[in-house]
XYZ file of C-alpha atoms in Angstrom:
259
model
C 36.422 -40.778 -2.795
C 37.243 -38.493 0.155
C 34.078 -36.481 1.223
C 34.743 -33.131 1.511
C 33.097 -31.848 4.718
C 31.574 -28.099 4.626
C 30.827 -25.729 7.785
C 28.189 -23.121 8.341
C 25.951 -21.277 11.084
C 27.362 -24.521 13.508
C 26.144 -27.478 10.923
C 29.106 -29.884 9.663
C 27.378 -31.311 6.502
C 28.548 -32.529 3.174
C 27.325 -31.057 0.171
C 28.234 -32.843 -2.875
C 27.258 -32.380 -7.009
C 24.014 -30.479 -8.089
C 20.344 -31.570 -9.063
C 17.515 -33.026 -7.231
C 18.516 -32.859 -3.299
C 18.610 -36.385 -1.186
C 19.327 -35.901 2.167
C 20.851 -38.708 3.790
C 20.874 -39.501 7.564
C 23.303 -41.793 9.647
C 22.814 -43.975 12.580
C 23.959 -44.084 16.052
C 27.979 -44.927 15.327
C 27.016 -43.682 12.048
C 28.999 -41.612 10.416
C 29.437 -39.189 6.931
C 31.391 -41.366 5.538
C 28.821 -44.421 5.648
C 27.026 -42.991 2.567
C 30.109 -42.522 0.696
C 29.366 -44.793 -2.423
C 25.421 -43.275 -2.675
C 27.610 -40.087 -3.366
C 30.018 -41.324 -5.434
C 26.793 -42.811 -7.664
C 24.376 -39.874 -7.360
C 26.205 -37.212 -6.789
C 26.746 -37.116 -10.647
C 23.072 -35.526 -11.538
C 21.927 -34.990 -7.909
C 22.620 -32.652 -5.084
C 23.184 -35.428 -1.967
C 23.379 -33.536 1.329
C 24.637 -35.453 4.896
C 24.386 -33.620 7.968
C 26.892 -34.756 10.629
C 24.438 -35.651 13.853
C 25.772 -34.021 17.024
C 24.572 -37.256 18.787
C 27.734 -37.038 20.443
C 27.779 -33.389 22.127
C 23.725 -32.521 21.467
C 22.861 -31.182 25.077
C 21.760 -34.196 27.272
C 18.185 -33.034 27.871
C 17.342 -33.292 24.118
C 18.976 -36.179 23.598
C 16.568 -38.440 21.466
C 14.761 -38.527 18.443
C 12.687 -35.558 18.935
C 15.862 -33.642 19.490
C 17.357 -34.998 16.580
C 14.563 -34.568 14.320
C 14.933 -30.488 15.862
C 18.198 -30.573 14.618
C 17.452 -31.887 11.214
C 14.714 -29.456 11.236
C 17.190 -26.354 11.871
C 19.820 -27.484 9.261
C 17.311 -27.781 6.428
C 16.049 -23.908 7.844
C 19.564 -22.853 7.530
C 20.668 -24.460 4.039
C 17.282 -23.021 2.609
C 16.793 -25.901 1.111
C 13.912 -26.603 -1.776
C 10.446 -26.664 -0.881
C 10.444 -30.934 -1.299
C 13.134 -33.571 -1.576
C 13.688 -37.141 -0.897
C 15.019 -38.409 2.530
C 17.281 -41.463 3.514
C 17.625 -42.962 6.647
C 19.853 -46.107 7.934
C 19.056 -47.562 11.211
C 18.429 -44.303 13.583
C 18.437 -42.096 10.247
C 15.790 -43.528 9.475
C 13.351 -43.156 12.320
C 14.541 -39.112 12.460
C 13.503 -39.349 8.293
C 10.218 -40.931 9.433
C 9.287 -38.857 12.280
C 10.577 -35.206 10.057
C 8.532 -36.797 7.858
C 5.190 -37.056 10.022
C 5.992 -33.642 10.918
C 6.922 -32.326 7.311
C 4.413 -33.950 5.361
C 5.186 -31.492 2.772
C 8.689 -31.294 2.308
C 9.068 -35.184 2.039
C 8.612 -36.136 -1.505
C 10.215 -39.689 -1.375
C 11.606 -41.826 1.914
C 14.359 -44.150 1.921
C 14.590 -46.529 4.600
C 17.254 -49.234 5.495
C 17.854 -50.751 8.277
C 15.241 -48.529 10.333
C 14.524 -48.256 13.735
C 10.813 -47.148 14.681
C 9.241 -50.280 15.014
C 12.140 -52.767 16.931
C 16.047 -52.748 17.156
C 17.940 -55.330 18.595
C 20.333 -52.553 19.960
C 24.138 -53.011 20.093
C 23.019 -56.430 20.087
C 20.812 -56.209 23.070
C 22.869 -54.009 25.377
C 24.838 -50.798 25.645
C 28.141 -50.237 25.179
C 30.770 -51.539 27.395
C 33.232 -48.495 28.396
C 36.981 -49.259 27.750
C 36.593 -52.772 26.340
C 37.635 -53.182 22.954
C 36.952 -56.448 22.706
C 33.473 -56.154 23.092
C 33.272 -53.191 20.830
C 34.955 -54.740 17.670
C 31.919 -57.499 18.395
C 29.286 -55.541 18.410
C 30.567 -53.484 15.541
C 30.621 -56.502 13.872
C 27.587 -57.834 14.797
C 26.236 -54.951 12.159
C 28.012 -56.672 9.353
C 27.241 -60.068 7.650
C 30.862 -60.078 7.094
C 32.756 -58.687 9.969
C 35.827 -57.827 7.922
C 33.752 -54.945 6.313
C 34.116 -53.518 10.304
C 37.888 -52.364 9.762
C 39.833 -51.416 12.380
C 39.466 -47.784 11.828
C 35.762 -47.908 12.264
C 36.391 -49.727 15.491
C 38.875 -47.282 16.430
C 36.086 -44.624 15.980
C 33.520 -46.218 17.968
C 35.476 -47.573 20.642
C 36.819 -43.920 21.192
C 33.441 -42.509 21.120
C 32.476 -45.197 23.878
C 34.984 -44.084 25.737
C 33.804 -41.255 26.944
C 31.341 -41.241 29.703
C 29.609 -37.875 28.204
C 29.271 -39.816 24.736
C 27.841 -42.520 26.544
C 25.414 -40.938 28.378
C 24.139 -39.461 25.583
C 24.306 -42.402 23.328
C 22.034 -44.508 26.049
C 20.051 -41.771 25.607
C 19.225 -41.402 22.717
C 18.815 -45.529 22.018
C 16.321 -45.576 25.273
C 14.379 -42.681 22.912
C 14.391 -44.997 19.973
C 12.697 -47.359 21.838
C 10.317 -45.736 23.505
C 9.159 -44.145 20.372
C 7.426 -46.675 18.332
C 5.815 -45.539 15.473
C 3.527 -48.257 14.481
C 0.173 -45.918 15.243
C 1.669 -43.312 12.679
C 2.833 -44.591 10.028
C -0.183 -45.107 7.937
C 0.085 -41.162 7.598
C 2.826 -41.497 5.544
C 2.020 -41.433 1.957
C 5.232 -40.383 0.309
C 6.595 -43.117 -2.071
C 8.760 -44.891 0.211
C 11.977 -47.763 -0.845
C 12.499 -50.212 1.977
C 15.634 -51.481 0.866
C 17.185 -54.623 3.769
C 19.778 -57.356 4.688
C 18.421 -60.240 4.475
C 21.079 -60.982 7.349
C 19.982 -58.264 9.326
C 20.032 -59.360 13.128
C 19.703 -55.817 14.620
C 16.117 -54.723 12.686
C 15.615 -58.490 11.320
C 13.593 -59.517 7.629
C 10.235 -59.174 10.157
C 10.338 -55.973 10.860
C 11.016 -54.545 6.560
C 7.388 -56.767 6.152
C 6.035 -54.871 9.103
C 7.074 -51.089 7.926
C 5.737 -52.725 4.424
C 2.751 -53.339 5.648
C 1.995 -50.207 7.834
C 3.324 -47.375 5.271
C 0.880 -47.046 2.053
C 2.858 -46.465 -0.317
C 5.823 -48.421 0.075
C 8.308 -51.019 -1.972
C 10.730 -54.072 -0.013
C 13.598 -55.182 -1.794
C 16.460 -57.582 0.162
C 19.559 -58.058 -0.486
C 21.419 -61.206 0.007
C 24.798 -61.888 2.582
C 23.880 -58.366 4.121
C 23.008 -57.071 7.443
C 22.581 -53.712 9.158
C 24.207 -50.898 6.625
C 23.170 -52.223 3.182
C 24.674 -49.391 1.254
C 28.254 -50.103 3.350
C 27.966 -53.703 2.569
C 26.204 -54.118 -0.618
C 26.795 -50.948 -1.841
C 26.201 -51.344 -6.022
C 22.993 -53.674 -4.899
C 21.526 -50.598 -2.727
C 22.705 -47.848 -5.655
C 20.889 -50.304 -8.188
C 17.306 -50.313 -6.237
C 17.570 -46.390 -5.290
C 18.169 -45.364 -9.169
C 15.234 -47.219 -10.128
C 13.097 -46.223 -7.742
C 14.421 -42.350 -8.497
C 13.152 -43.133 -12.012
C 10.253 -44.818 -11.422
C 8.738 -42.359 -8.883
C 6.940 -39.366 -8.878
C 8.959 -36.954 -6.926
C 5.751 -34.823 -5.561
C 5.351 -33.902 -2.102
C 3.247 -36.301 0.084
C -0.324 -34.468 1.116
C -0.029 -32.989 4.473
């Protein structure tokens, strides 16, 4: 299924099939395409929305999650979208979806987390990007995959590109310095949207501990694991992650959370 990317007022955004909207947010060498097969499944009876994250060309002063979360923030403002909807978030996604949700209590009727930063990352597997070695690139790429195959050589063509590039980097440290610093264990108890916690059991970079912890802290929230998966459970396990989002769809009230 090739997404078919849309472009208005400066967003770059796809907009796919019609219904109930879930807005779905990458991670840091995330791109559109990584939610490809939640489309492919949902976009049948809902309207699934992913806004491409300028985290490579944002201005370097807001580059971070409060910048990003701005961003999100102005796209939903510009789309005019409805007045609640649910939010999904892998790895960086989904501390943005947690943090727009803190600060749009009301808007968030459902949260979707997998693979989240906002309490720990292990990131890049404990260091930054290495600037023209591939090598080390197609590791680390890897390293977000139980099964490195899954990390083709045209995804590690894309990120070794983007690493490339000293302005890319710079902002990329950036913004993964931001993640860090902004731990939201104090907050989260003020998030009472339903919320699916849906991780790889494999996960090295955000490991099992940390899906108990964000289980623990949010009140009204559901783990599942899945099985010979790490980082980007809807890349790797893809009918798995479809299977525990359409029940909790069904199962949940989609209400907005009380501000």
């Amino acid at each position: 299924m090739e997404l078919r990317r849309q472009y208005q007022q400066g967003y770059e955004y796809v907009d796919e099939g019609q219904g109930p909207v879930l807005l779905l947010l990458h991670g840091l060498f995330g791109a559109l395409s990584n939610w490809q097969d939640v489309v492919r499944e949902f976009a049948t009876d809902h309207r699934v929305i992913i806004p491409l994250l300028p985290i490579y060309d944002m201005p370097l002063i807001q580059a971070g999650v409060p910048g990003l979360v701005a961003y999100v923030e102005g796209f939903v403002a510009k789309l005019a979208l409805p007045s609640s909807f649910t939010v999904l978030g892998n790895s960086l996604g989904g501390h943005i979806a947690l943090v727009y949700a803190l600060n749009n209590a009301k808007r968030v009727n459902r949260l979707v987390l997998t693979g989240s930063s906002g309490l720990f990352e292990d990131s890049m597997g404990g260091s930054f990007p290495k600037r023209g070695n591939y090598a080390y690139v197609q590791e680390r790429v890897g390293y977000t995959f139980y099964d490195p195959t899954v990390a083709t050589q045209e995804l590690v063509d894309e990120v070794f590109n983007v690493t490339n590039s000293n302005s890319k980097c710079l902002r990329i440290i950036a913004i993964a310095r931001s993640a860090q610093r902004h731990n939201l264990s104090k907050e989260l108890t003020k998030i009472t949207a339903p919320t699916l916690l849906v991780w790889g059991l494999n996960d090295t970079i955000t490991p099992p501990p940390v899906a108990h912890e964000f289980a623990r802290l949010l009140p009204n929230a559901e783990l599942r694991f899945l099985d010979h998966c790490c980082h980007a459970p809807m890349m790797e396990r893809p009918a798995g992650f479809n299977a525990y989002l359409r029940r909790f769809l069904r199962t949940t009230e989609a209400v907005p959370a009380v501000a």
